[in-house]
PDB file of C-alpha atoms and ligand atoms in Angstrom:
ATOM      1  CA  UNK A   7     -26.470  68.218 -59.989  1.00  0.00           C
ATOM      2  CA  UNK A   8     -25.885  68.279 -56.068  1.00  0.00           C
ATOM      3  CA  UNK A   9     -22.678  67.118 -55.028  1.00  0.00           C
ATOM      4  CA  UNK A  10     -24.632  64.347 -53.450  1.00  0.00           C
ATOM      5  CA  UNK A  11     -26.341  63.242 -56.434  1.00  0.00           C
ATOM      6  CA  UNK A  12     -23.136  63.512 -58.354  1.00  0.00           C
ATOM      7  CA  UNK A  13     -21.187  60.875 -55.922  1.00  0.00           C
ATOM      8  CA  UNK A  14     -23.974  58.520 -56.482  1.00  0.00           C
ATOM      9  CA  UNK A  15     -24.653  58.529 -59.972  1.00  0.00           C
ATOM     10  CA  UNK A  16     -21.719  56.972 -61.721  1.00  0.00           C
ATOM     11  CA  UNK A  17     -20.457  57.233 -65.231  1.00  0.00           C
ATOM     12  CA  UNK A  18     -21.594  54.970 -67.624  1.00  0.00           C
ATOM     13  CA  UNK A  19     -18.546  53.589 -68.074  1.00  0.00           C
ATOM     14  CA  UNK A  20     -18.164  52.966 -64.587  1.00  0.00           C
ATOM     15  CA  UNK A  21     -21.423  51.114 -63.973  1.00  0.00           C
ATOM     16  CA  UNK A  22     -22.285  47.308 -64.465  1.00  0.00           C
ATOM     17  CA  UNK A  23     -23.889  46.925 -67.948  1.00  0.00           C
ATOM     18  CA  UNK A  24     -26.150  43.713 -68.388  1.00  0.00           C
ATOM     19  CA  UNK A  25     -27.789  42.864 -71.677  1.00  0.00           C
ATOM     20  CA  UNK A  26     -30.374  40.473 -73.844  1.00  0.00           C
ATOM     21  CA  UNK A  27     -29.146  39.440 -77.018  1.00  0.00           C
ATOM     22  CA  UNK A  28     -31.752  37.586 -79.182  1.00  0.00           C
ATOM     23  CA  UNK A  29     -31.446  36.572 -82.192  1.00  0.00           C
ATOM     24  CA  UNK A  30     -34.429  37.877 -84.656  1.00  0.00           C
ATOM     25  CA  UNK A  31     -35.394  34.569 -86.111  1.00  0.00           C
ATOM     26  CA  UNK A  32     -38.570  33.964 -84.640  1.00  0.00           C
ATOM     27  CA  UNK A  33     -41.188  35.370 -81.534  1.00  0.00           C
ATOM     28  CA  UNK A  34     -39.562  35.258 -78.010  1.00  0.00           C
ATOM     29  CA  UNK A  35     -40.576  32.265 -75.808  1.00  0.00           C
ATOM     30  CA  UNK A  36     -40.826  31.891 -72.126  1.00  0.00           C
ATOM     31  CA  UNK A  37     -36.834  30.728 -72.230  1.00  0.00           C
ATOM     32  CA  UNK A  38     -36.223  34.340 -73.517  1.00  0.00           C
ATOM     33  CA  UNK A  39     -38.341  35.775 -71.137  1.00  0.00           C
ATOM     34  CA  UNK A  40     -36.228  34.230 -68.264  1.00  0.00           C
ATOM     35  CA  UNK A  41     -33.275  35.239 -69.686  1.00  0.00           C
ATOM     36  CA  UNK A  42     -34.173  38.998 -70.167  1.00  0.00           C
ATOM     37  CA  UNK A  43     -35.814  39.359 -66.630  1.00  0.00           C
ATOM     38  CA  UNK A  44     -32.890  37.860 -65.012  1.00  0.00           C
ATOM     39  CA  UNK A  45     -30.739  40.238 -67.012  1.00  0.00           C
ATOM     40  CA  UNK A  46     -32.952  43.282 -66.423  1.00  0.00           C
ATOM     41  CA  UNK A  47     -33.466  42.566 -62.510  1.00  0.00           C
ATOM     42  CA  UNK A  48     -29.827  42.014 -61.795  1.00  0.00           C
ATOM     43  CA  UNK A  49     -28.933  45.562 -63.517  1.00  0.00           C
ATOM     44  CA  UNK A  50     -31.622  46.911 -61.561  1.00  0.00           C
ATOM     45  CA  UNK A  51     -30.507  45.592 -58.261  1.00  0.00           C
ATOM     46  CA  UNK A  52     -26.750  47.103 -58.607  1.00  0.00           C
ATOM     47  CA  UNK A  53     -28.210  50.049 -60.422  1.00  0.00           C
ATOM     48  CA  UNK A  54     -26.591  49.014 -63.722  1.00  0.00           C
ATOM     49  CA  UNK A  55     -27.413  49.599 -67.407  1.00  0.00           C
ATOM     50  CA  UNK A  56     -29.689  47.346 -69.328  1.00  0.00           C
ATOM     51  CA  UNK A  57     -29.005  46.993 -73.268  1.00  0.00           C
ATOM     52  CA  UNK A  58     -30.468  45.191 -75.851  1.00  0.00           C
ATOM     53  CA  UNK A  59     -28.643  43.596 -78.922  1.00  0.00           C
ATOM     54  CA  UNK A  60     -30.269  41.985 -82.043  1.00  0.00           C
ATOM     55  CA  UNK A  61     -28.055  39.384 -83.093  1.00  0.00           C
ATOM     56  CA  UNK A  62     -29.183  39.659 -86.652  1.00  0.00           C
ATOM     57  CA  UNK A  63     -25.999  38.557 -88.646  1.00  0.00           C
ATOM     58  CA  UNK A  64     -27.857  36.062 -90.491  1.00  0.00           C
ATOM     59  CA  UNK A  65     -29.749  38.290 -93.048  1.00  0.00           C
ATOM     60  CA  UNK A  66     -31.246  35.031 -94.391  1.00  0.00           C
ATOM     61  CA  UNK A  67     -33.106  34.318 -91.118  1.00  0.00           C
ATOM     62  CA  UNK A  68     -33.750  37.717 -89.957  1.00  0.00           C
ATOM     63  CA  UNK A  69     -37.259  39.595 -90.314  1.00  0.00           C
ATOM     64  CA  UNK A  70     -37.809  42.899 -89.323  1.00  0.00           C
ATOM     65  CA  UNK A  71     -40.935  42.326 -87.924  1.00  0.00           C
ATOM     66  CA  UNK A  72     -39.451  39.557 -85.349  1.00  0.00           C
ATOM     67  CA  UNK A  73     -37.012  42.592 -84.306  1.00  0.00           C
ATOM     68  CA  UNK A  74     -40.380  44.779 -83.518  1.00  0.00           C
ATOM     69  CA  UNK A  75     -42.169  41.697 -81.953  1.00  0.00           C
ATOM     70  CA  UNK A  76     -39.486  41.293 -79.694  1.00  0.00           C
ATOM     71  CA  UNK A  77     -39.330  44.956 -78.109  1.00  0.00           C
ATOM     72  CA  UNK A  78     -42.901  44.857 -78.092  1.00  0.00           C
ATOM     73  CA  UNK A  79     -42.786  41.780 -75.881  1.00  0.00           C
ATOM     74  CA  UNK A  80     -39.900  43.012 -73.838  1.00  0.00           C
ATOM     75  CA  UNK A  81     -41.940  46.520 -73.103  1.00  0.00           C
ATOM     76  CA  UNK A  82     -44.940  44.422 -72.361  1.00  0.00           C
ATOM     77  CA  UNK A  83     -42.961  42.353 -69.634  1.00  0.00           C
ATOM     78  CA  UNK A  84     -42.117  45.562 -68.069  1.00  0.00           C
ATOM     79  CA  UNK A  85     -38.402  46.161 -69.125  1.00  0.00           C
ATOM     80  CA  UNK A  86     -36.790  49.275 -70.677  1.00  0.00           C
ATOM     81  CA  UNK A  87     -33.496  49.413 -71.878  1.00  0.00           C
ATOM     82  CA  UNK A  88     -31.285  51.857 -73.447  1.00  0.00           C
ATOM     83  CA  UNK A  89     -31.808  53.398 -76.897  1.00  0.00           C
ATOM     84  CA  UNK A  90     -30.321  52.698 -79.270  1.00  0.00           C
ATOM     85  CA  UNK A  91     -30.928  49.126 -79.755  1.00  0.00           C
ATOM     86  CA  UNK A  92     -27.802  47.823 -81.428  1.00  0.00           C
ATOM     87  CA  UNK A  93     -28.171  45.643 -84.480  1.00  0.00           C
ATOM     88  CA  UNK A  94     -25.143  43.377 -85.373  1.00  0.00           C
ATOM     89  CA  UNK A  95     -26.080  43.878 -88.907  1.00  0.00           C
ATOM     90  CA  UNK A  96     -24.487  47.290 -88.793  1.00  0.00           C
ATOM     91  CA  UNK A  97     -21.471  46.013 -87.273  1.00  0.00           C
ATOM     92  CA  UNK A  98     -19.659  44.142 -89.985  1.00  0.00           C
ATOM     93  CA  UNK A  99     -16.722  46.523 -90.284  1.00  0.00           C
ATOM     94  CA  UNK A 100     -15.922  45.705 -86.818  1.00  0.00           C
ATOM     95  CA  UNK A 101     -16.168  42.308 -86.914  1.00  0.00           C
ATOM     96  CA  UNK A 102     -14.194  42.477 -89.957  1.00  0.00           C
ATOM     97  CA  UNK A 103     -11.004  44.584 -88.043  1.00  0.00           C
ATOM     98  CA  UNK A 104     -11.169  41.991 -85.520  1.00  0.00           C
ATOM     99  CA  UNK A 105     -10.830  39.218 -87.939  1.00  0.00           C
ATOM    100  CA  UNK A 106      -8.069  40.862 -89.814  1.00  0.00           C
ATOM    101  CA  UNK A 107      -6.121  41.043 -86.255  1.00  0.00           C
ATOM    102  CA  UNK A 108      -6.665  37.141 -86.119  1.00  0.00           C
ATOM    103  CA  UNK A 109      -5.246  36.866 -89.615  1.00  0.00           C
ATOM    104  CA  UNK A 110      -2.505  39.138 -89.430  1.00  0.00           C
ATOM    105  CA  UNK A 111      -1.384  36.971 -86.266  1.00  0.00           C
ATOM    106  CA  UNK A 112      -1.745  33.980 -88.394  1.00  0.00           C
ATOM    107  CA  UNK A 113      -4.528  32.684 -86.278  1.00  0.00           C
ATOM    108  CA  UNK A 114      -7.142  31.856 -88.683  1.00  0.00           C
ATOM    109  CA  UNK A 115      -6.749  30.048 -91.914  1.00  0.00           C
ATOM    110  CA  UNK A 116      -9.135  29.616 -95.255  1.00  0.00           C
ATOM    111  CA  UNK A 117     -11.398  26.398 -95.353  1.00  0.00           C
ATOM    112  CA  UNK A 118     -12.683  25.837 -98.469  1.00  0.00           C
ATOM    113  CA  UNK A 119     -14.129  22.522 -97.606  1.00  0.00           C
ATOM    114  CA  UNK A 120     -18.023  22.288 -98.086  1.00  0.00           C
ATOM    115  CA  UNK A 121     -20.616  20.417 -95.462  1.00  0.00           C
ATOM    116  CA  UNK A 122     -20.896  17.206 -97.454  1.00  0.00           C
ATOM    117  CA  UNK A 123     -16.886  17.217 -98.052  1.00  0.00           C
ATOM    118  CA  UNK A 124     -16.856  17.422 -94.295  1.00  0.00           C
ATOM    119  CA  UNK A 125     -19.543  14.932 -93.753  1.00  0.00           C
ATOM    120  CA  UNK A 126     -17.466  12.694 -96.106  1.00  0.00           C
ATOM    121  CA  UNK A 127     -14.664  12.559 -94.355  1.00  0.00           C
ATOM    122  CA  UNK A 128     -16.063  12.287 -90.997  1.00  0.00           C
ATOM    123  CA  UNK A 129     -18.265   9.182 -92.084  1.00  0.00           C
ATOM    124  CA  UNK A 130     -14.852   7.443 -93.034  1.00  0.00           C
ATOM    125  CA  UNK A 131     -13.068   8.183 -89.899  1.00  0.00           C
ATOM    126  CA  UNK A 132     -15.182   8.823 -86.753  1.00  0.00           C
ATOM    127  CA  UNK A 133     -14.157  12.149 -85.116  1.00  0.00           C
ATOM    128  CA  UNK A 134     -14.286  13.420 -81.611  1.00  0.00           C
ATOM    129  CA  UNK A 135     -17.530  15.320 -80.556  1.00  0.00           C
ATOM    130  CA  UNK A 136     -17.599  19.079 -79.664  1.00  0.00           C
ATOM    131  CA  UNK A 137     -19.501  19.951 -76.377  1.00  0.00           C
ATOM    132  CA  UNK A 138     -22.483  20.640 -78.596  1.00  0.00           C
ATOM    133  CA  UNK A 139     -22.130  17.240 -79.889  1.00  0.00           C
ATOM    134  CA  UNK A 140     -21.322  18.073 -83.349  1.00  0.00           C
ATOM    135  CA  UNK A 141     -18.035  16.208 -85.009  1.00  0.00           C
ATOM    136  CA  UNK A 142     -14.992  18.494 -84.737  1.00  0.00           C
ATOM    137  CA  UNK A 143     -13.682  19.584 -87.958  1.00  0.00           C
ATOM    138  CA  UNK A 144     -11.708  16.877 -89.100  1.00  0.00           C
ATOM    139  CA  UNK A 145      -7.703  16.922 -89.030  1.00  0.00           C
ATOM    140  CA  UNK A 146      -7.119  15.644 -92.219  1.00  0.00           C
ATOM    141  CA  UNK A 147      -8.800  18.964 -93.811  1.00  0.00           C
ATOM    142  CA  UNK A 148      -6.754  21.409 -91.624  1.00  0.00           C
ATOM    143  CA  UNK A 149      -4.595  24.273 -93.341  1.00  0.00           C
ATOM    144  CA  UNK A 150      -3.597  23.514 -96.856  1.00  0.00           C
ATOM    145  CA  UNK A 151      -0.008  24.850 -97.786  1.00  0.00           C
ATOM    146  CA  UNK A 152       0.202  28.612 -97.450  1.00  0.00           C
ATOM    147  CA  UNK A 153       0.788  29.030-101.367  1.00  0.00           C
ATOM    148  CA  UNK A 154      -2.288  26.631-101.857  1.00  0.00           C
ATOM    149  CA  UNK A 155      -4.700  28.728 -99.818  1.00  0.00           C
ATOM    150  CA  UNK A 156      -3.406  31.998-101.186  1.00  0.00           C
ATOM    151  CA  UNK A 157      -3.816  30.830-104.349  1.00  0.00           C
ATOM    152  CA  UNK A 158      -7.482  29.834-104.005  1.00  0.00           C
ATOM    153  CA  UNK A 159      -8.340  32.861-102.013  1.00  0.00           C
ATOM    154  CA  UNK A 160      -7.028  35.145-104.857  1.00  0.00           C
ATOM    155  CA  UNK A 161      -9.147  33.147-107.521  1.00  0.00           C
ATOM    156  CA  UNK A 162     -12.184  34.528-105.221  1.00  0.00           C
ATOM    157  CA  UNK A 163     -12.993  30.777-104.310  1.00  0.00           C
ATOM    158  CA  UNK A 164     -15.722  30.880-101.612  1.00  0.00           C
ATOM    159  CA  UNK A 165     -14.153  30.310 -98.023  1.00  0.00           C
ATOM    160  CA  UNK A 166     -15.042  30.088 -94.185  1.00  0.00           C
ATOM    161  CA  UNK A 167     -12.212  31.304 -92.012  1.00  0.00           C
ATOM    162  CA  UNK A 168     -11.297  28.920 -89.205  1.00  0.00           C
ATOM    163  CA  UNK A 169      -9.569  29.217 -86.094  1.00  0.00           C
ATOM    164  CA  UNK A 170      -6.377  27.370 -85.820  1.00  0.00           C
ATOM    165  CA  UNK A 171      -7.048  26.147 -82.209  1.00  0.00           C
ATOM    166  CA  UNK A 172      -3.789  24.491 -81.278  1.00  0.00           C
ATOM    167  CA  UNK A 173      -1.828  27.603 -82.234  1.00  0.00           C
ATOM    168  CA  UNK A 174      -4.780  29.767 -80.328  1.00  0.00           C
ATOM    169  CA  UNK A 175      -4.465  27.950 -77.361  1.00  0.00           C
ATOM    170  CA  UNK A 176      -0.625  28.265 -77.218  1.00  0.00           C
ATOM    171  CA  UNK A 177      -0.538  32.106 -78.267  1.00  0.00           C
ATOM    172  CA  UNK A 178      -3.160  32.554 -74.864  1.00  0.00           C
ATOM    173  CA  UNK A 179      -0.703  30.433 -73.061  1.00  0.00           C
ATOM    174  CA  UNK A 180       1.998  32.621 -73.857  1.00  0.00           C
ATOM    175  CA  UNK A 181       0.171  36.009 -73.284  1.00  0.00           C
ATOM    176  CA  UNK A 182      -1.298  34.595 -69.640  1.00  0.00           C
ATOM    177  CA  UNK A 183       2.290  33.397 -68.982  1.00  0.00           C
ATOM    178  CA  UNK A 184       0.993  29.635 -68.625  1.00  0.00           C
ATOM    179  CA  UNK A 185      -1.696  30.567 -66.109  1.00  0.00           C
ATOM    180  CA  UNK A 186      -4.834  29.096 -67.187  1.00  0.00           C
ATOM    181  CA  UNK A 187      -7.727  30.606 -69.111  1.00  0.00           C
ATOM    182  CA  UNK A 188     -10.572  31.189 -66.966  1.00  0.00           C
ATOM    183  CA  UNK A 189     -13.972  32.742 -66.749  1.00  0.00           C
ATOM    184  CA  UNK A 190     -16.037  33.844 -63.523  1.00  0.00           C
ATOM    185  CA  UNK A 191     -19.663  32.418 -63.549  1.00  0.00           C
ATOM    186  CA  UNK A 192     -21.994  33.943 -60.898  1.00  0.00           C
ATOM    187  CA  UNK A 193     -23.945  31.606 -59.363  1.00  0.00           C
ATOM    188  CA  UNK A 194     -28.168  31.988 -59.199  1.00  0.00           C
ATOM    189  CA  UNK A 195     -27.476  32.967 -55.365  1.00  0.00           C
ATOM    190  CA  UNK A 196     -24.737  35.761 -56.533  1.00  0.00           C
ATOM    191  CA  UNK A 197     -21.716  33.787 -55.638  1.00  0.00           C
ATOM    192  CA  UNK A 198     -18.542  33.932 -58.131  1.00  0.00           C
ATOM    193  CA  UNK A 199     -16.767  30.680 -58.944  1.00  0.00           C
ATOM    194  CA  UNK A 200     -13.833  30.618 -61.149  1.00  0.00           C
ATOM    195  CA  UNK A 201     -14.273  28.113 -64.241  1.00  0.00           C
ATOM    196  CA  UNK A 202     -11.442  26.699 -66.200  1.00  0.00           C
ATOM    197  CA  UNK A 203     -11.995  27.167 -70.055  1.00  0.00           C
ATOM    198  CA  UNK A 204     -11.290  24.608 -72.392  1.00  0.00           C
ATOM    199  CA  UNK A 205     -11.178  25.803 -75.923  1.00  0.00           C
ATOM    200  CA  UNK A 206      -9.397  23.113 -77.216  1.00  0.00           C
ATOM    201  CA  UNK A 207     -12.317  20.750 -76.986  1.00  0.00           C
ATOM    202  CA  UNK A 208     -14.341  22.588 -79.889  1.00  0.00           C
ATOM    203  CA  UNK A 209     -11.316  22.195 -82.566  1.00  0.00           C
ATOM    204  CA  UNK A 210     -10.988  24.552 -85.400  1.00  0.00           C
ATOM    205  CA  UNK A 211     -14.040  26.596 -84.820  1.00  0.00           C
ATOM    206  CA  UNK A 212     -15.706  28.824 -87.854  1.00  0.00           C
ATOM    207  CA  UNK A 213     -14.785  32.524 -87.292  1.00  0.00           C
ATOM    208  CA  UNK A 214     -15.793  33.892 -90.424  1.00  0.00           C
ATOM    209  CA  UNK A 215     -18.518  32.020 -92.057  1.00  0.00           C
ATOM    210  CA  UNK A 216     -18.341  31.417 -95.793  1.00  0.00           C
ATOM    211  CA  UNK A 217     -21.759  33.276 -96.497  1.00  0.00           C
ATOM    212  CA  UNK A 218     -21.636  35.674 -93.810  1.00  0.00           C
ATOM    213  CA  UNK A 219     -18.503  38.023 -92.886  1.00  0.00           C
ATOM    214  CA  UNK A 220     -18.863  37.082 -89.406  1.00  0.00           C
ATOM    215  CA  UNK A 221     -19.946  34.294 -86.837  1.00  0.00           C
ATOM    216  CA  UNK A 222     -21.907  34.360 -83.528  1.00  0.00           C
ATOM    217  CA  UNK A 223     -18.574  33.966 -81.888  1.00  0.00           C
ATOM    218  CA  UNK A 224     -16.929  36.583 -83.250  1.00  0.00           C
ATOM    219  CA  UNK A 225     -19.663  39.019 -83.245  1.00  0.00           C
ATOM    220  CA  UNK A 226     -20.628  38.225 -80.093  1.00  0.00           C
ATOM    221  CA  UNK A 227     -17.317  39.190 -78.202  1.00  0.00           C
ATOM    222  CA  UNK A 228     -16.601  41.950 -80.491  1.00  0.00           C
ATOM    223  CA  UNK A 229     -19.904  43.713 -79.056  1.00  0.00           C
ATOM    224  CA  UNK A 230     -19.965  42.785 -75.689  1.00  0.00           C
ATOM    225  CA  UNK A 231     -16.634  44.827 -75.729  1.00  0.00           C
ATOM    226  CA  UNK A 232     -18.053  47.525 -77.603  1.00  0.00           C
ATOM    227  CA  UNK A 233     -21.037  47.881 -75.541  1.00  0.00           C
ATOM    228  CA  UNK A 234     -19.028  47.606 -72.479  1.00  0.00           C
ATOM    229  CA  UNK A 235     -20.965  44.568 -70.913  1.00  0.00           C
ATOM    230  CA  UNK A 236     -19.802  43.814 -67.484  1.00  0.00           C
ATOM    231  CA  UNK A 237     -22.172  40.809 -67.141  1.00  0.00           C
ATOM    232  CA  UNK A 238     -23.114  38.324 -69.636  1.00  0.00           C
ATOM    233  CA  UNK A 239     -26.356  36.860 -68.561  1.00  0.00           C
ATOM    234  CA  UNK A 240     -27.598  33.938 -71.154  1.00  0.00           C
ATOM    235  CA  UNK A 241     -28.787  30.217 -70.959  1.00  0.00           C
ATOM    236  CA  UNK A 242     -26.841  27.425 -69.869  1.00  0.00           C
ATOM    237  CA  UNK A 243     -26.651  26.073 -73.351  1.00  0.00           C
ATOM    238  CA  UNK A 244     -24.313  28.519 -74.023  1.00  0.00           C
ATOM    239  CA  UNK A 245     -21.753  27.574 -70.941  1.00  0.00           C
ATOM    240  CA  UNK A 246     -19.628  25.734 -73.171  1.00  0.00           C
ATOM    241  CA  UNK A 247     -19.335  28.330 -75.505  1.00  0.00           C
ATOM    242  CA  UNK A 248     -17.926  30.568 -73.116  1.00  0.00           C
ATOM    243  CA  UNK A 249     -14.532  28.704 -73.592  1.00  0.00           C
ATOM    244  CA  UNK A 250     -14.218  29.802 -77.163  1.00  0.00           C
ATOM    245  CA  UNK A 251     -15.504  33.398 -76.119  1.00  0.00           C
ATOM    246  CA  UNK A 252     -12.631  33.958 -73.605  1.00  0.00           C
ATOM    247  CA  UNK A 253     -10.144  32.731 -75.955  1.00  0.00           C
ATOM    248  CA  UNK A 254     -11.290  35.349 -78.654  1.00  0.00           C
ATOM    249  CA  UNK A 255     -11.158  38.057 -75.666  1.00  0.00           C
ATOM    250  CA  UNK A 256      -7.562  37.385 -74.952  1.00  0.00           C
ATOM    251  CA  UNK A 257      -6.510  36.927 -78.504  1.00  0.00           C
ATOM    252  CA  UNK A 258      -8.168  40.369 -79.394  1.00  0.00           C
ATOM    253  CA  UNK A 259      -7.257  41.919 -76.200  1.00  0.00           C
ATOM    254  CA  UNK A 260     -10.918  42.696 -75.036  1.00  0.00           C
ATOM    255  CA  UNK A 261     -12.095  43.187 -71.615  1.00  0.00           C
ATOM    256  CA  UNK A 262     -13.418  40.126 -69.627  1.00  0.00           C
ATOM    257  CA  UNK A 263     -17.365  40.299 -68.353  1.00  0.00           C
ATOM    258  CA  UNK A 264     -18.432  37.981 -65.794  1.00  0.00           C
ATOM    259  CA  UNK A 265     -20.894  35.311 -66.708  1.00  0.00           C
ATOM    260  CA  UNK A 266     -24.336  33.960 -65.280  1.00  0.00           C
ATOM    261  CA  UNK A 267     -25.523  30.979 -67.232  1.00  0.00           C
ATOM    262  CA  UNK A 268     -28.923  30.584 -66.007  1.00  0.00           C
ATOM    263  CA  UNK A 269     -31.453  27.444 -66.194  1.00  0.00           C
ATOM    264  CA  UNK A 270     -33.366  26.660 -69.231  1.00  0.00           C
ATOM    265  CA  UNK A 271     -36.786  26.339 -69.599  1.00  0.00           C
ATOM    266  CA  UNK A 272     -37.774  22.792 -70.825  1.00  0.00           C
ATOM    267  CA  UNK A 273     -40.963  22.221 -72.510  1.00  0.00           C
ATOM    268  CA  UNK A 274     -43.221  19.269 -72.022  1.00  0.00           C
ATOM    269  CA  UNK A 275     -40.629  16.733 -73.895  1.00  0.00           C
ATOM    270  CA  UNK A 276     -38.186  17.586 -71.553  1.00  0.00           C
ATOM    271  CA  UNK A 277     -36.144  19.407 -74.431  1.00  0.00           C
ATOM    272  CA  UNK A 278     -34.983  22.945 -74.173  1.00  0.00           C
ATOM    273  CA  UNK A 279     -37.426  25.488 -75.919  1.00  0.00           C
ATOM    274  CA  UNK A 280     -36.779  26.425 -79.198  1.00  0.00           C
ATOM    275  CA  UNK A 281     -38.181  28.779 -81.686  1.00  0.00           C
ATOM    276  CA  UNK A 282     -37.428  26.076 -84.505  1.00  0.00           C
ATOM    277  CA  UNK A 283     -39.365  23.750 -82.418  1.00  0.00           C
ATOM    278  CA  UNK A 284     -42.232  26.054 -82.211  1.00  0.00           C
ATOM    279  CA  UNK A 285     -42.485  26.714 -78.912  1.00  0.00           C
ATOM    280  CA  UNK A 286     -45.524  28.706 -78.122  1.00  0.00           C
ATOM    281  CA  UNK A 287     -44.440  32.531 -78.223  1.00  0.00           C
ATOM    282  CA  UNK A 288     -45.075  35.224 -75.529  1.00  0.00           C
ATOM    283  CA  UNK A 289     -47.635  36.974 -77.858  1.00  0.00           C
ATOM    284  CA  UNK A 290     -49.674  33.602 -78.130  1.00  0.00           C
ATOM    285  CA  UNK A 291     -49.625  33.471 -74.238  1.00  0.00           C
ATOM    286  CA  UNK A 292     -50.684  37.076 -74.310  1.00  0.00           C
ATOM    287  CA  UNK A 293     -53.362  36.518 -76.624  1.00  0.00           C
ATOM    288  CA  UNK A 294     -54.432  33.501 -74.387  1.00  0.00           C
ATOM    289  CA  UNK A 295     -54.644  35.815 -71.396  1.00  0.00           C
ATOM    290  CA  UNK A 296     -51.888  35.549 -69.803  1.00  0.00           C
ATOM    291  CA  UNK A 297     -50.341  38.487 -67.892  1.00  0.00           C
ATOM    292  CA  UNK A 298     -46.826  39.247 -67.345  1.00  0.00           C
ATOM    293  CA  UNK A 299     -47.258  38.114 -63.816  1.00  0.00           C
ATOM    294  CA  UNK A 300     -48.813  34.949 -65.135  1.00  0.00           C
ATOM    295  CA  UNK A 301     -45.502  34.622 -67.260  1.00  0.00           C
ATOM    296  CA  UNK A 302     -43.446  35.106 -64.275  1.00  0.00           C
ATOM    297  CA  UNK A 303     -45.130  32.247 -62.483  1.00  0.00           C
ATOM    298  CA  UNK A 304     -44.960  30.085 -65.392  1.00  0.00           C
ATOM    299  CA  UNK A 305     -40.901  30.389 -65.188  1.00  0.00           C
ATOM    300  CA  UNK A 306     -40.766  30.351 -61.504  1.00  0.00           C
ATOM    301  CA  UNK A 307     -39.526  34.007 -61.208  1.00  0.00           C
TER     302      UNK A 307
HETATM  303  N1  LIG B  25     -28.195  35.467 -79.933  1.00  0.00           N
HETATM  304  C1  LIG B  25     -28.167  34.021 -78.738  1.00  0.00           C
HETATM  305  C2  LIG B  25     -29.346  33.438 -78.959  1.00  0.00           C
HETATM  306  O1  LIG B  25     -30.285  34.261 -79.058  1.00  0.00           O
HETATM  307  C3  LIG B  25     -27.758  34.732 -77.732  1.00  0.00           C
HETATM  308  C4  LIG B  25     -26.252  34.954 -77.438  1.00  0.00           C
HETATM  309  C5  LIG B  25     -25.770  35.369 -76.244  1.00  0.00           C
HETATM  310  O2  LIG B  25     -26.397  35.794 -74.963  1.00  0.00           O
HETATM  311  O3  LIG B  25     -24.413  35.277 -75.906  1.00  0.00           O
HETATM  312  O4  LIG B  25     -29.394  32.482 -78.540  1.00  0.00           O
END
């Protein structure tokens, strides 16, 4: 390689890295197209890397034909990504190691309560809501005595692991020497703005699910770090979840990416498109004669 090329071709570890991280539980729709295209184009604009990660920790909802269709749709839209595509279902050992570290630091506790027990407590005593509008985990169900919890775990009773949020927030405050927990949000126009993260408004979130040895929050921070992601591009609906992600990054000693939470595409009912609501998939639009340029026009890109 000529010295000139060597100068301009940065090693992978020095190049900005962007990712698109769909969950393969349905076909991609226009909202996904927007998310993927924004990440891809921003990566291209700065000579960065573009990675695709399949968020398939939920075995019951994952279908391989959806994974194939997702990659087909992305290629059809004109995107290229680095191989191999990372599948989170191959990464449980890494989530387990991260959860163990949090457990060793006494930041997680076993939770045996099931949905109906939690709902019964909430019905009797209205609870504050988290930023997604769900009731926070009720205080009366928080940490059992250590001996009791250890005994039930030893007996093999199914349980989730929840973050002890007050303890986690105090630990992070100490780690940051009292400085606020923040993240950098990049606007549409490319301007950086510091945002204060307020993870306490989520309460004791689940970090390891009862039926799956991970959770979205844990897997996303572990893998963004593993893949060297420097720029997280995703929908505005995940803006508040960034509070939890920043908290976990500090607790686990992981690097801090910058974030761009983009506008959402809404359907005729004004609600954000979702697979579960049966939003028309990209493949349907393609079959109906839309071109990639037509898709871009639809999402005003
Ligand atoms: N897998 C998530 C989804 O499909 C996105 C996660 C993220 O970008 O952080 O909604």
